[in-house]
Amino acid sequence: MVATGIKGRQETTVTQANVASNVGSGTVRVFATPSMIALIEKAAVLSIEAYLEPGQSSVGTRIDVSHLAATPEGMKVWAETEVTEVDRRKVTFKVAAYDERGLIGEGTHERFIIDIDKFVAKAEAKKQF
């Protein structure tokens, strides 16, 4: 069962693959905001995975994050998440991202716990129209 206080952490290194000039979010070779968000989501997903029932997963539905500082290629970055609220299937996280010099992003993230088969069937049903 997902509960408040569950924490997550994921890290990576800034490389050509995750800089703004490569992912289309800018022209500068610094850690891209979409890459930071993906790292935050990965930390959140993995933090609650072990607490879900078989056949369940979670999907991101909202993210409100400020990207506060640039990080150049070669530096390590990491995201930390903490579950702050659980309302039935909605899980809210406090999130932050850091590089080796300090805080680079912070905000909140929401995920919904889903039944994988039902979720995929509903998405696939869109093809029928």
Short mmCIF file of N, CA, C and O in Angstrom, two decimals:
data_model
loop_
_atom_site.label_atom_id
_atom_site.label_comp_id
_atom_site.label_asym_id
_atom_site.label_seq_id
_atom_site.Cartn_x
_atom_site.Cartn_y
_atom_site.Cartn_z
N MET A 1 0.84 -1.18 0.00
CA MET A 1 0.00 0.00 0.00
C MET A 1 0.89 1.25 0.00
O MET A 1 1.80 1.36 0.80
N VAL A 2 0.59 2.14 -0.90
CA VAL A 2 1.34 3.40 -0.98
C VAL A 2 0.94 4.29 0.20
O VAL A 2 -0.24 4.43 0.51
N ALA A 3 1.94 4.87 0.86
CA ALA A 3 1.69 5.71 2.04
C ALA A 3 2.59 6.94 2.01
O ALA A 3 3.62 6.95 1.33
N THR A 4 2.20 7.94 2.77
CA THR A 4 3.04 9.14 2.86
C THR A 4 4.39 8.76 3.45
O THR A 4 4.51 7.81 4.22
N GLY A 5 5.41 9.52 3.06
CA GLY A 5 6.75 9.30 3.57
C GLY A 5 7.64 8.44 2.69
O GLY A 5 8.85 8.41 2.90
N ILE A 6 7.07 7.73 1.73
CA ILE A 6 7.89 6.91 0.83
C ILE A 6 8.78 7.83 0.02
O ILE A 6 8.31 8.82 -0.55
N LYS A 7 10.07 7.49 -0.04
CA LYS A 7 11.04 8.34 -0.74
C LYS A 7 11.65 7.60 -1.92
O LYS A 7 11.76 6.38 -1.91
N GLY A 8 12.05 8.39 -2.92
CA GLY A 8 12.71 7.84 -4.09
C GLY A 8 13.90 8.69 -4.47
O GLY A 8 13.97 9.87 -4.13
N ARG A 9 14.84 8.07 -5.21
CA ARG A 9 16.03 8.80 -5.68
C ARG A 9 16.53 8.12 -6.94
O ARG A 9 16.64 6.90 -6.98
N GLN A 10 16.81 8.92 -7.95
CA GLN A 10 17.42 8.44 -9.19
C GLN A 10 18.48 9.44 -9.60
O GLN A 10 18.32 10.64 -9.40
N GLU A 11 19.54 8.93 -10.21
CA GLU A 11 20.60 9.84 -10.65
C GLU A 11 21.07 9.48 -12.05
O GLU A 11 20.84 8.37 -12.53
N THR A 12 21.72 10.44 -12.68
CA THR A 12 22.30 10.26 -14.00
C THR A 12 23.42 11.28 -14.15
O THR A 12 23.65 12.10 -13.27
N THR A 13 24.08 11.23 -15.27
CA THR A 13 25.10 12.21 -15.61
C THR A 13 24.61 12.99 -16.82
O THR A 13 23.99 12.41 -17.73
N VAL A 14 24.87 14.28 -16.85
CA VAL A 14 24.48 15.09 -18.00
C VAL A 14 25.39 14.73 -19.17
O VAL A 14 26.61 14.81 -19.07
N THR A 15 24.75 14.29 -20.25
CA THR A 15 25.47 13.90 -21.47
C THR A 15 24.81 14.59 -22.66
O THR A 15 23.77 15.23 -22.53
N GLN A 16 25.40 14.38 -23.81
CA GLN A 16 24.83 14.95 -25.03
C GLN A 16 23.38 14.51 -25.22
O GLN A 16 22.55 15.27 -25.73
N ALA A 17 23.05 13.30 -24.79
CA ALA A 17 21.71 12.76 -24.98
C ALA A 17 20.63 13.51 -24.21
O ALA A 17 19.46 13.52 -24.62
N ASN A 18 20.97 14.15 -23.09
CA ASN A 18 19.93 14.77 -22.27
C ASN A 18 20.09 16.28 -22.11
O ASN A 18 19.55 16.87 -21.17
N VAL A 19 20.83 16.91 -23.02
CA VAL A 19 20.95 18.37 -22.98
C VAL A 19 19.86 19.03 -23.84
O VAL A 19 19.33 18.42 -24.76
N ALA A 20 19.56 20.28 -23.54
CA ALA A 20 18.48 21.01 -24.20
C ALA A 20 18.66 21.07 -25.71
O ALA A 20 17.69 20.91 -26.47
N SER A 21 19.88 21.27 -26.18
CA SER A 21 20.11 21.39 -27.63
C SER A 21 19.85 20.08 -28.36
O SER A 21 19.61 20.09 -29.56
N ASN A 22 19.86 18.98 -27.65
CA ASN A 22 19.61 17.68 -28.29
C ASN A 22 18.16 17.22 -28.17
O ASN A 22 17.68 16.54 -29.06
N VAL A 23 17.48 17.60 -27.11
CA VAL A 23 16.10 17.12 -26.93
C VAL A 23 15.06 18.09 -27.49
O VAL A 23 13.87 17.80 -27.44
N GLY A 24 15.50 19.22 -28.00
CA GLY A 24 14.57 20.15 -28.64
C GLY A 24 13.94 21.17 -27.72
O GLY A 24 12.98 21.85 -28.10
N SER A 25 14.48 21.32 -26.51
CA SER A 25 13.88 22.28 -25.58
C SER A 25 14.70 23.56 -25.46
O SER A 25 14.43 24.38 -24.59
N GLY A 26 15.68 23.72 -26.32
CA GLY A 26 16.53 24.91 -26.29
C GLY A 26 17.73 24.70 -27.19
O GLY A 26 17.85 23.69 -27.88
N THR A 27 18.63 25.67 -27.17
CA THR A 27 19.80 25.61 -28.04
C THR A 27 21.11 25.48 -27.28
O THR A 27 22.17 25.46 -27.87
N VAL A 28 21.02 25.37 -25.96
CA VAL A 28 22.22 25.36 -25.11
C VAL A 28 22.50 23.92 -24.66
O VAL A 28 21.59 23.12 -24.45
N ARG A 29 23.77 23.63 -24.46
CA ARG A 29 24.19 22.28 -24.05
C ARG A 29 24.25 22.19 -22.52
O ARG A 29 25.33 22.06 -21.93
N VAL A 30 23.07 22.29 -21.91
CA VAL A 30 22.91 22.11 -20.47
C VAL A 30 21.77 21.12 -20.24
O VAL A 30 20.97 20.87 -21.14
N PHE A 31 21.70 20.56 -19.03
CA PHE A 31 20.66 19.59 -18.69
C PHE A 31 19.29 20.16 -19.03
O PHE A 31 18.90 21.23 -18.56
N ALA A 32 18.56 19.46 -19.88
CA ALA A 32 17.27 19.93 -20.37
C ALA A 32 16.18 19.80 -19.32
O ALA A 32 16.16 18.83 -18.54
N THR A 33 15.26 20.75 -19.33
CA THR A 33 14.12 20.66 -18.42
C THR A 33 13.33 19.37 -18.64
O THR A 33 12.98 18.70 -17.65
N PRO A 34 13.04 18.96 -19.89
CA PRO A 34 12.34 17.68 -20.05
C PRO A 34 13.12 16.50 -19.50
O PRO A 34 12.53 15.54 -18.98
N SER A 35 14.43 16.55 -19.56
CA SER A 35 15.26 15.48 -19.00
C SER A 35 15.18 15.48 -17.47
O SER A 35 15.14 14.41 -16.84
N MET A 36 15.13 16.66 -16.87
CA MET A 36 14.99 16.76 -15.43
C MET A 36 13.63 16.20 -15.00
O MET A 36 13.54 15.44 -14.03
N ILE A 37 12.60 16.55 -15.74
CA ILE A 37 11.26 16.05 -15.42
C ILE A 37 11.20 14.53 -15.55
O ILE A 37 10.62 13.85 -14.71
N ALA A 38 11.81 13.99 -16.60
CA ALA A 38 11.82 12.53 -16.78
C ALA A 38 12.55 11.85 -15.61
O ALA A 38 12.11 10.79 -15.14
N LEU A 39 13.63 12.44 -15.15
CA LEU A 39 14.37 11.87 -14.02
C LEU A 39 13.52 11.91 -12.75
O LEU A 39 13.48 10.94 -11.98
N ILE A 40 12.81 13.00 -12.54
CA ILE A 40 11.90 13.13 -11.39
C ILE A 40 10.81 12.06 -11.47
O ILE A 40 10.51 11.38 -10.49
N GLU A 41 10.20 11.92 -12.64
CA GLU A 41 9.14 10.92 -12.80
C GLU A 41 9.66 9.51 -12.56
O GLU A 41 9.00 8.70 -11.93
N LYS A 42 10.85 9.22 -13.06
CA LYS A 42 11.43 7.90 -12.85
C LYS A 42 11.63 7.62 -11.36
O LYS A 42 11.32 6.53 -10.88
N ALA A 43 12.12 8.61 -10.63
CA ALA A 43 12.30 8.44 -9.19
C ALA A 43 10.96 8.18 -8.50
O ALA A 43 10.86 7.33 -7.61
N ALA A 44 9.93 8.90 -8.91
CA ALA A 44 8.59 8.72 -8.32
C ALA A 44 8.03 7.34 -8.66
O ALA A 44 7.54 6.63 -7.77
N VAL A 45 8.10 6.96 -9.92
CA VAL A 45 7.57 5.65 -10.37
C VAL A 45 8.22 4.52 -9.57
O VAL A 45 7.53 3.66 -9.02
N LEU A 46 9.53 4.53 -9.54
CA LEU A 46 10.24 3.43 -8.89
C LEU A 46 10.06 3.42 -7.38
O LEU A 46 10.10 2.36 -6.75
N SER A 47 9.81 4.59 -6.80
CA SER A 47 9.68 4.65 -5.34
C SER A 47 8.43 3.94 -4.84
O SER A 47 8.42 3.40 -3.73
N ILE A 48 7.37 3.94 -5.63
CA ILE A 48 6.12 3.32 -5.18
C ILE A 48 5.84 1.97 -5.82
O ILE A 48 4.91 1.27 -5.41
N GLU A 49 6.64 1.57 -6.78
CA GLU A 49 6.41 0.34 -7.53
C GLU A 49 6.23 -0.89 -6.63
O GLU A 49 5.32 -1.69 -6.83
N ALA A 50 7.06 -1.03 -5.64
CA ALA A 50 7.00 -2.21 -4.76
C ALA A 50 5.75 -2.23 -3.89
O ALA A 50 5.42 -3.27 -3.31
N TYR A 51 5.06 -1.11 -3.78
CA TYR A 51 3.88 -1.01 -2.93
C TYR A 51 2.57 -1.24 -3.69
O TYR A 51 1.50 -1.23 -3.09
N LEU A 52 2.66 -1.44 -4.99
CA LEU A 52 1.46 -1.64 -5.81
C LEU A 52 1.10 -3.12 -5.88
O LEU A 52 1.94 -4.00 -5.71
N GLU A 53 -0.18 -3.38 -6.17
CA GLU A 53 -0.66 -4.74 -6.35
C GLU A 53 -0.19 -5.26 -7.70
O GLU A 53 0.04 -4.47 -8.63
N PRO A 54 -0.09 -6.59 -7.86
CA PRO A 54 0.22 -7.14 -9.19
C PRO A 54 -0.80 -6.64 -10.22
O PRO A 54 -2.00 -6.55 -9.93
N GLY A 55 -0.33 -6.26 -11.39
CA GLY A 55 -1.21 -5.75 -12.44
C GLY A 55 -1.46 -4.26 -12.36
O GLY A 55 -2.17 -3.70 -13.19
N GLN A 56 -0.87 -3.61 -11.38
CA GLN A 56 -1.01 -2.16 -11.25
C GLN A 56 0.28 -1.46 -11.65
O GLN A 56 1.36 -2.03 -11.61
N SER A 57 0.14 -0.20 -12.03
CA SER A 57 1.27 0.68 -12.27
C SER A 57 0.80 2.09 -11.91
O SER A 57 -0.27 2.26 -11.34
N SER A 58 1.60 3.09 -12.27
CA SER A 58 1.16 4.46 -12.05
C SER A 58 1.48 5.28 -13.29
O SER A 58 2.41 4.96 -14.04
N VAL A 59 0.68 6.30 -13.51
CA VAL A 59 0.90 7.21 -14.62
C VAL A 59 0.95 8.64 -14.10
O VAL A 59 0.22 9.01 -13.19
N GLY A 60 1.84 9.42 -14.69
CA GLY A 60 1.95 10.82 -14.31
C GLY A 60 0.79 11.61 -14.89
O GLY A 60 0.42 11.43 -16.05
N THR A 61 0.20 12.47 -14.07
CA THR A 61 -0.94 13.28 -14.51
C THR A 61 -0.72 14.77 -14.32
O THR A 61 -1.43 15.58 -14.91
N ARG A 62 0.25 15.14 -13.51
CA ARG A 62 0.52 16.56 -13.27
C ARG A 62 1.93 16.71 -12.75
O ARG A 62 2.39 15.94 -11.93
N ILE A 63 2.60 17.75 -13.24
CA ILE A 63 3.91 18.09 -12.71
C ILE A 63 4.03 19.61 -12.71
O ILE A 63 3.66 20.28 -13.67
N ASP A 64 4.46 20.15 -11.58
CA ASP A 64 4.65 21.59 -11.43
C ASP A 64 6.04 21.78 -10.84
O ASP A 64 6.23 21.67 -9.63
N VAL A 65 7.01 22.02 -11.74
CA VAL A 65 8.41 22.07 -11.32
C VAL A 65 9.06 23.33 -11.87
O VAL A 65 8.88 23.67 -13.03
N SER A 66 9.83 23.98 -11.05
CA SER A 66 10.66 25.10 -11.50
C SER A 66 12.07 24.59 -11.72
O SER A 66 12.63 23.90 -10.86
N HIS A 67 12.64 24.94 -12.87
CA HIS A 67 14.03 24.59 -13.17
C HIS A 67 14.85 25.83 -12.79
O HIS A 67 14.79 26.85 -13.47
N LEU A 68 15.60 25.74 -11.72
CA LEU A 68 16.21 26.90 -11.07
C LEU A 68 17.65 27.20 -11.49
O LEU A 68 18.09 28.34 -11.33
N ALA A 69 18.37 26.18 -11.96
CA ALA A 69 19.79 26.40 -12.28
C ALA A 69 20.23 25.44 -13.38
O ALA A 69 19.76 24.31 -13.46
N ALA A 70 21.14 25.92 -14.21
CA ALA A 70 21.66 25.12 -15.33
C ALA A 70 22.77 24.19 -14.85
O ALA A 70 23.54 24.54 -13.96
N THR A 71 22.84 23.03 -15.51
CA THR A 71 23.89 22.05 -15.22
C THR A 71 24.57 21.66 -16.53
O THR A 71 23.91 21.17 -17.44
N PRO A 72 25.88 21.85 -16.63
CA PRO A 72 26.59 21.52 -17.88
C PRO A 72 26.85 20.01 -18.01
O PRO A 72 26.75 19.26 -17.03
N GLU A 73 27.22 19.63 -19.23
CA GLU A 73 27.59 18.24 -19.49
C GLU A 73 28.70 17.80 -18.55
O GLU A 73 29.57 18.59 -18.17
N GLY A 74 28.65 16.53 -18.18
CA GLY A 74 29.68 15.94 -17.35
C GLY A 74 29.37 15.91 -15.86
O GLY A 74 30.00 15.16 -15.12
N MET A 75 28.41 16.72 -15.42
CA MET A 75 28.08 16.74 -13.99
C MET A 75 27.02 15.70 -13.67
O MET A 75 26.17 15.37 -14.49
N LYS A 76 27.06 15.20 -12.44
CA LYS A 76 26.05 14.27 -11.95
C LYS A 76 24.83 15.08 -11.51
O LYS A 76 24.96 16.16 -10.93
N VAL A 77 23.65 14.54 -11.81
CA VAL A 77 22.38 15.12 -11.35
C VAL A 77 21.54 14.01 -10.74
O VAL A 77 21.68 12.84 -11.10
N TRP A 78 20.68 14.38 -9.80
CA TRP A 78 19.79 13.38 -9.22
C TRP A 78 18.47 14.03 -8.82
O TRP A 78 18.39 15.24 -8.62
N ALA A 79 17.45 13.18 -8.74
CA ALA A 79 16.12 13.62 -8.34
C ALA A 79 15.73 12.88 -7.07
O ALA A 79 16.03 11.69 -6.92
N GLU A 80 15.07 13.59 -6.18
CA GLU A 80 14.56 13.01 -4.95
C GLU A 80 13.06 13.28 -4.87
O GLU A 80 12.61 14.38 -5.21
N THR A 81 12.30 12.26 -4.46
CA THR A 81 10.86 12.40 -4.34
C THR A 81 10.41 11.90 -2.97
O THR A 81 11.06 11.05 -2.37
N GLU A 82 9.30 12.44 -2.51
CA GLU A 82 8.68 11.97 -1.27
C GLU A 82 7.18 12.06 -1.41
O GLU A 82 6.64 13.11 -1.78
N VAL A 83 6.50 10.96 -1.10
CA VAL A 83 5.04 10.95 -1.12
C VAL A 83 4.54 11.82 0.03
O VAL A 83 4.89 11.59 1.19
N THR A 84 3.73 12.83 -0.32
CA THR A 84 3.20 13.73 0.70
C THR A 84 1.70 13.56 0.94
O THR A 84 1.18 14.03 1.95
N GLU A 85 1.02 12.91 -0.02
CA GLU A 85 -0.42 12.72 0.13
C GLU A 85 -0.86 11.54 -0.73
O GLU A 85 -0.37 11.36 -1.85
N VAL A 86 -1.78 10.75 -0.18
CA VAL A 86 -2.40 9.66 -0.94
C VAL A 86 -3.90 9.83 -0.79
O VAL A 86 -4.43 9.83 0.33
N ASP A 87 -4.59 10.02 -1.91
CA ASP A 87 -6.04 10.17 -1.94
C ASP A 87 -6.60 9.11 -2.88
O ASP A 87 -6.63 9.31 -4.10
N ARG A 88 -6.95 7.96 -2.32
CA ARG A 88 -7.37 6.78 -3.09
C ARG A 88 -6.30 6.41 -4.10
O ARG A 88 -5.26 5.91 -3.71
N ARG A 89 -6.50 6.69 -5.38
CA ARG A 89 -5.53 6.32 -6.41
C ARG A 89 -4.56 7.45 -6.76
O ARG A 89 -3.59 7.25 -7.47
N LYS A 90 -4.82 8.65 -6.27
CA LYS A 90 -3.95 9.80 -6.56
C LYS A 90 -2.84 9.88 -5.53
O LYS A 90 -3.09 9.90 -4.32
N VAL A 91 -1.60 9.97 -6.02
CA VAL A 91 -0.43 10.05 -5.16
C VAL A 91 0.29 11.35 -5.47
O VAL A 91 0.63 11.61 -6.63
N THR A 92 0.52 12.17 -4.46
CA THR A 92 1.20 13.45 -4.63
C THR A 92 2.59 13.37 -4.01
O THR A 92 2.77 12.84 -2.91
N PHE A 93 3.55 13.91 -4.76
CA PHE A 93 4.94 13.90 -4.34
C PHE A 93 5.49 15.31 -4.22
O PHE A 93 5.18 16.17 -5.04
N LYS A 94 6.35 15.52 -3.23
CA LYS A 94 7.24 16.69 -3.19
C LYS A 94 8.49 16.23 -3.94
O LYS A 94 9.00 15.12 -3.69
N VAL A 95 8.98 17.06 -4.87
CA VAL A 95 10.11 16.64 -5.70
C VAL A 95 11.19 17.71 -5.71
O VAL A 95 10.91 18.90 -5.56
N ALA A 96 12.43 17.27 -5.91
CA ALA A 96 13.55 18.19 -6.04
C ALA A 96 14.62 17.52 -6.90
O ALA A 96 14.73 16.29 -6.93
N ALA A 97 15.38 18.36 -7.59
CA ALA A 97 16.50 17.87 -8.40
C ALA A 97 17.75 18.65 -8.00
O ALA A 97 17.67 19.84 -7.68
N TYR A 98 18.88 17.96 -8.06
CA TYR A 98 20.15 18.54 -7.61
C TYR A 98 21.25 18.20 -8.61
O TYR A 98 21.19 17.19 -9.30
N ASP A 99 22.28 19.04 -8.62
CA ASP A 99 23.54 18.66 -9.24
C ASP A 99 24.60 18.74 -8.14
O ASP A 99 24.27 18.97 -6.97
N GLU A 100 25.83 18.56 -8.51
CA GLU A 100 26.90 18.51 -7.52
C GLU A 100 27.13 19.85 -6.81
O GLU A 100 27.86 19.91 -5.81
N ARG A 101 26.49 20.91 -7.28
CA ARG A 101 26.62 22.23 -6.64
C ARG A 101 25.40 22.63 -5.82
O ARG A 101 25.43 23.62 -5.11
N GLY A 102 24.28 21.88 -5.97
CA GLY A 102 23.10 22.22 -5.18
C GLY A 102 21.80 22.02 -5.92
O GLY A 102 21.72 21.35 -6.96
N LEU A 103 20.76 22.64 -5.38
CA LEU A 103 19.40 22.52 -5.90
C LEU A 103 19.30 23.09 -7.31
O LEU A 103 19.74 24.21 -7.57
N ILE A 104 18.71 22.33 -8.24
CA ILE A 104 18.49 22.82 -9.61
C ILE A 104 17.01 22.85 -10.00
O ILE A 104 16.64 23.45 -11.00
N GLY A 105 16.16 22.20 -9.20
CA GLY A 105 14.74 22.20 -9.51
C GLY A 105 13.93 21.72 -8.33
O GLY A 105 14.43 20.95 -7.50
N GLU A 106 12.67 22.16 -8.26
CA GLU A 106 11.79 21.73 -7.17
C GLU A 106 10.34 21.95 -7.55
O GLU A 106 10.04 22.76 -8.42
N GLY A 107 9.47 21.21 -6.87
CA GLY A 107 8.05 21.36 -7.13
C GLY A 107 7.25 20.18 -6.62
O GLY A 107 7.62 19.55 -5.63
N THR A 108 6.14 19.89 -7.33
CA THR A 108 5.26 18.79 -6.97
C THR A 108 4.95 17.96 -8.21
O THR A 108 5.06 18.43 -9.34
N HIS A 109 4.53 16.73 -7.95
CA HIS A 109 4.20 15.80 -9.02
C HIS A 109 3.05 14.93 -8.54
O HIS A 109 3.01 14.54 -7.37
N GLU A 110 2.09 14.64 -9.44
CA GLU A 110 0.98 13.75 -9.12
C GLU A 110 0.99 12.56 -10.07
O GLU A 110 1.27 12.71 -11.26
N ARG A 111 0.69 11.41 -9.52
CA ARG A 111 0.56 10.18 -10.29
C ARG A 111 -0.74 9.51 -9.89
O ARG A 111 -1.21 9.70 -8.76
N PHE A 112 -1.33 8.74 -10.78
CA PHE A 112 -2.50 7.94 -10.47
C PHE A 112 -2.14 6.48 -10.59
O PHE A 112 -1.47 6.07 -11.55
N ILE A 113 -2.60 5.70 -9.63
CA ILE A 113 -2.41 4.26 -9.67
C ILE A 113 -3.47 3.70 -10.62
O ILE A 113 -4.65 4.02 -10.50
N ILE A 114 -3.01 2.88 -11.56
CA ILE A 114 -3.92 2.34 -12.58
C ILE A 114 -3.84 0.82 -12.63
O ILE A 114 -2.84 0.22 -12.25
N ASP A 115 -4.91 0.22 -13.11
CA ASP A 115 -4.92 -1.18 -13.48
C ASP A 115 -4.41 -1.23 -14.91
O ASP A 115 -5.03 -0.65 -15.81
N ILE A 116 -3.28 -1.87 -15.14
CA ILE A 116 -2.61 -1.82 -16.44
C ILE A 116 -3.52 -2.29 -17.57
O ILE A 116 -3.64 -1.61 -18.60
N ASP A 117 -4.16 -3.43 -17.42
CA ASP A 117 -4.99 -3.98 -18.49
C ASP A 117 -6.14 -3.04 -18.86
O ASP A 117 -6.39 -2.78 -20.04
N LYS A 118 -6.84 -2.51 -17.86
CA LYS A 118 -7.95 -1.58 -18.13
C LYS A 118 -7.44 -0.30 -18.79
O LYS A 118 -8.06 0.22 -19.72
N PHE A 119 -6.31 0.21 -18.31
CA PHE A 119 -5.76 1.45 -18.84
C PHE A 119 -5.37 1.29 -20.30
O PHE A 119 -5.70 2.12 -21.15
N VAL A 120 -4.67 0.19 -20.62
CA VAL A 120 -4.24 -0.05 -22.00
C VAL A 120 -5.44 -0.28 -22.90
O VAL A 120 -5.49 0.24 -24.02
N ALA A 121 -6.43 -1.02 -22.43
CA ALA A 121 -7.63 -1.27 -23.23
C ALA A 121 -8.34 0.04 -23.56
O ALA A 121 -8.79 0.24 -24.71
N LYS A 122 -8.44 0.92 -22.59
CA LYS A 122 -9.10 2.21 -22.84
C LYS A 122 -8.30 3.04 -23.84
O LYS A 122 -8.88 3.67 -24.73
N ALA A 123 -6.99 3.03 -23.71
CA ALA A 123 -6.15 3.78 -24.67
C ALA A 123 -6.28 3.19 -26.07
O ALA A 123 -6.43 3.92 -27.05
N GLU A 124 -6.23 1.87 -26.18
CA GLU A 124 -6.33 1.21 -27.48
C GLU A 124 -7.68 1.44 -28.13
O GLU A 124 -7.80 1.47 -29.35
N ALA A 125 -8.73 1.59 -27.31
CA ALA A 125 -10.08 1.81 -27.83
C ALA A 125 -10.16 3.09 -28.65
O ALA A 125 -11.03 3.23 -29.51
N LYS A 126 -9.26 4.02 -28.42
CA LYS A 126 -9.25 5.28 -29.20
C LYS A 126 -9.03 5.00 -30.68
O LYS A 126 -9.46 5.79 -31.52
N LYS A 127 -8.37 3.93 -31.00
CA LYS A 127 -8.09 3.59 -32.41
C LYS A 127 -9.37 3.20 -33.15
O LYS A 127 -9.38 3.22 -34.38
N GLN A 128 -10.41 2.85 -32.45
CA GLN A 128 -11.65 2.36 -33.05
C GLN A 128 -12.48 3.47 -33.67
O GLN A 128 -13.40 3.22 -34.41
N PHE A 129 -12.16 4.72 -33.38
CA PHE A 129 -12.99 5.83 -33.86
C PHE A 129 -12.35 6.54 -35.00
O PHE A 129 -11.31 6.73 -35.27
#
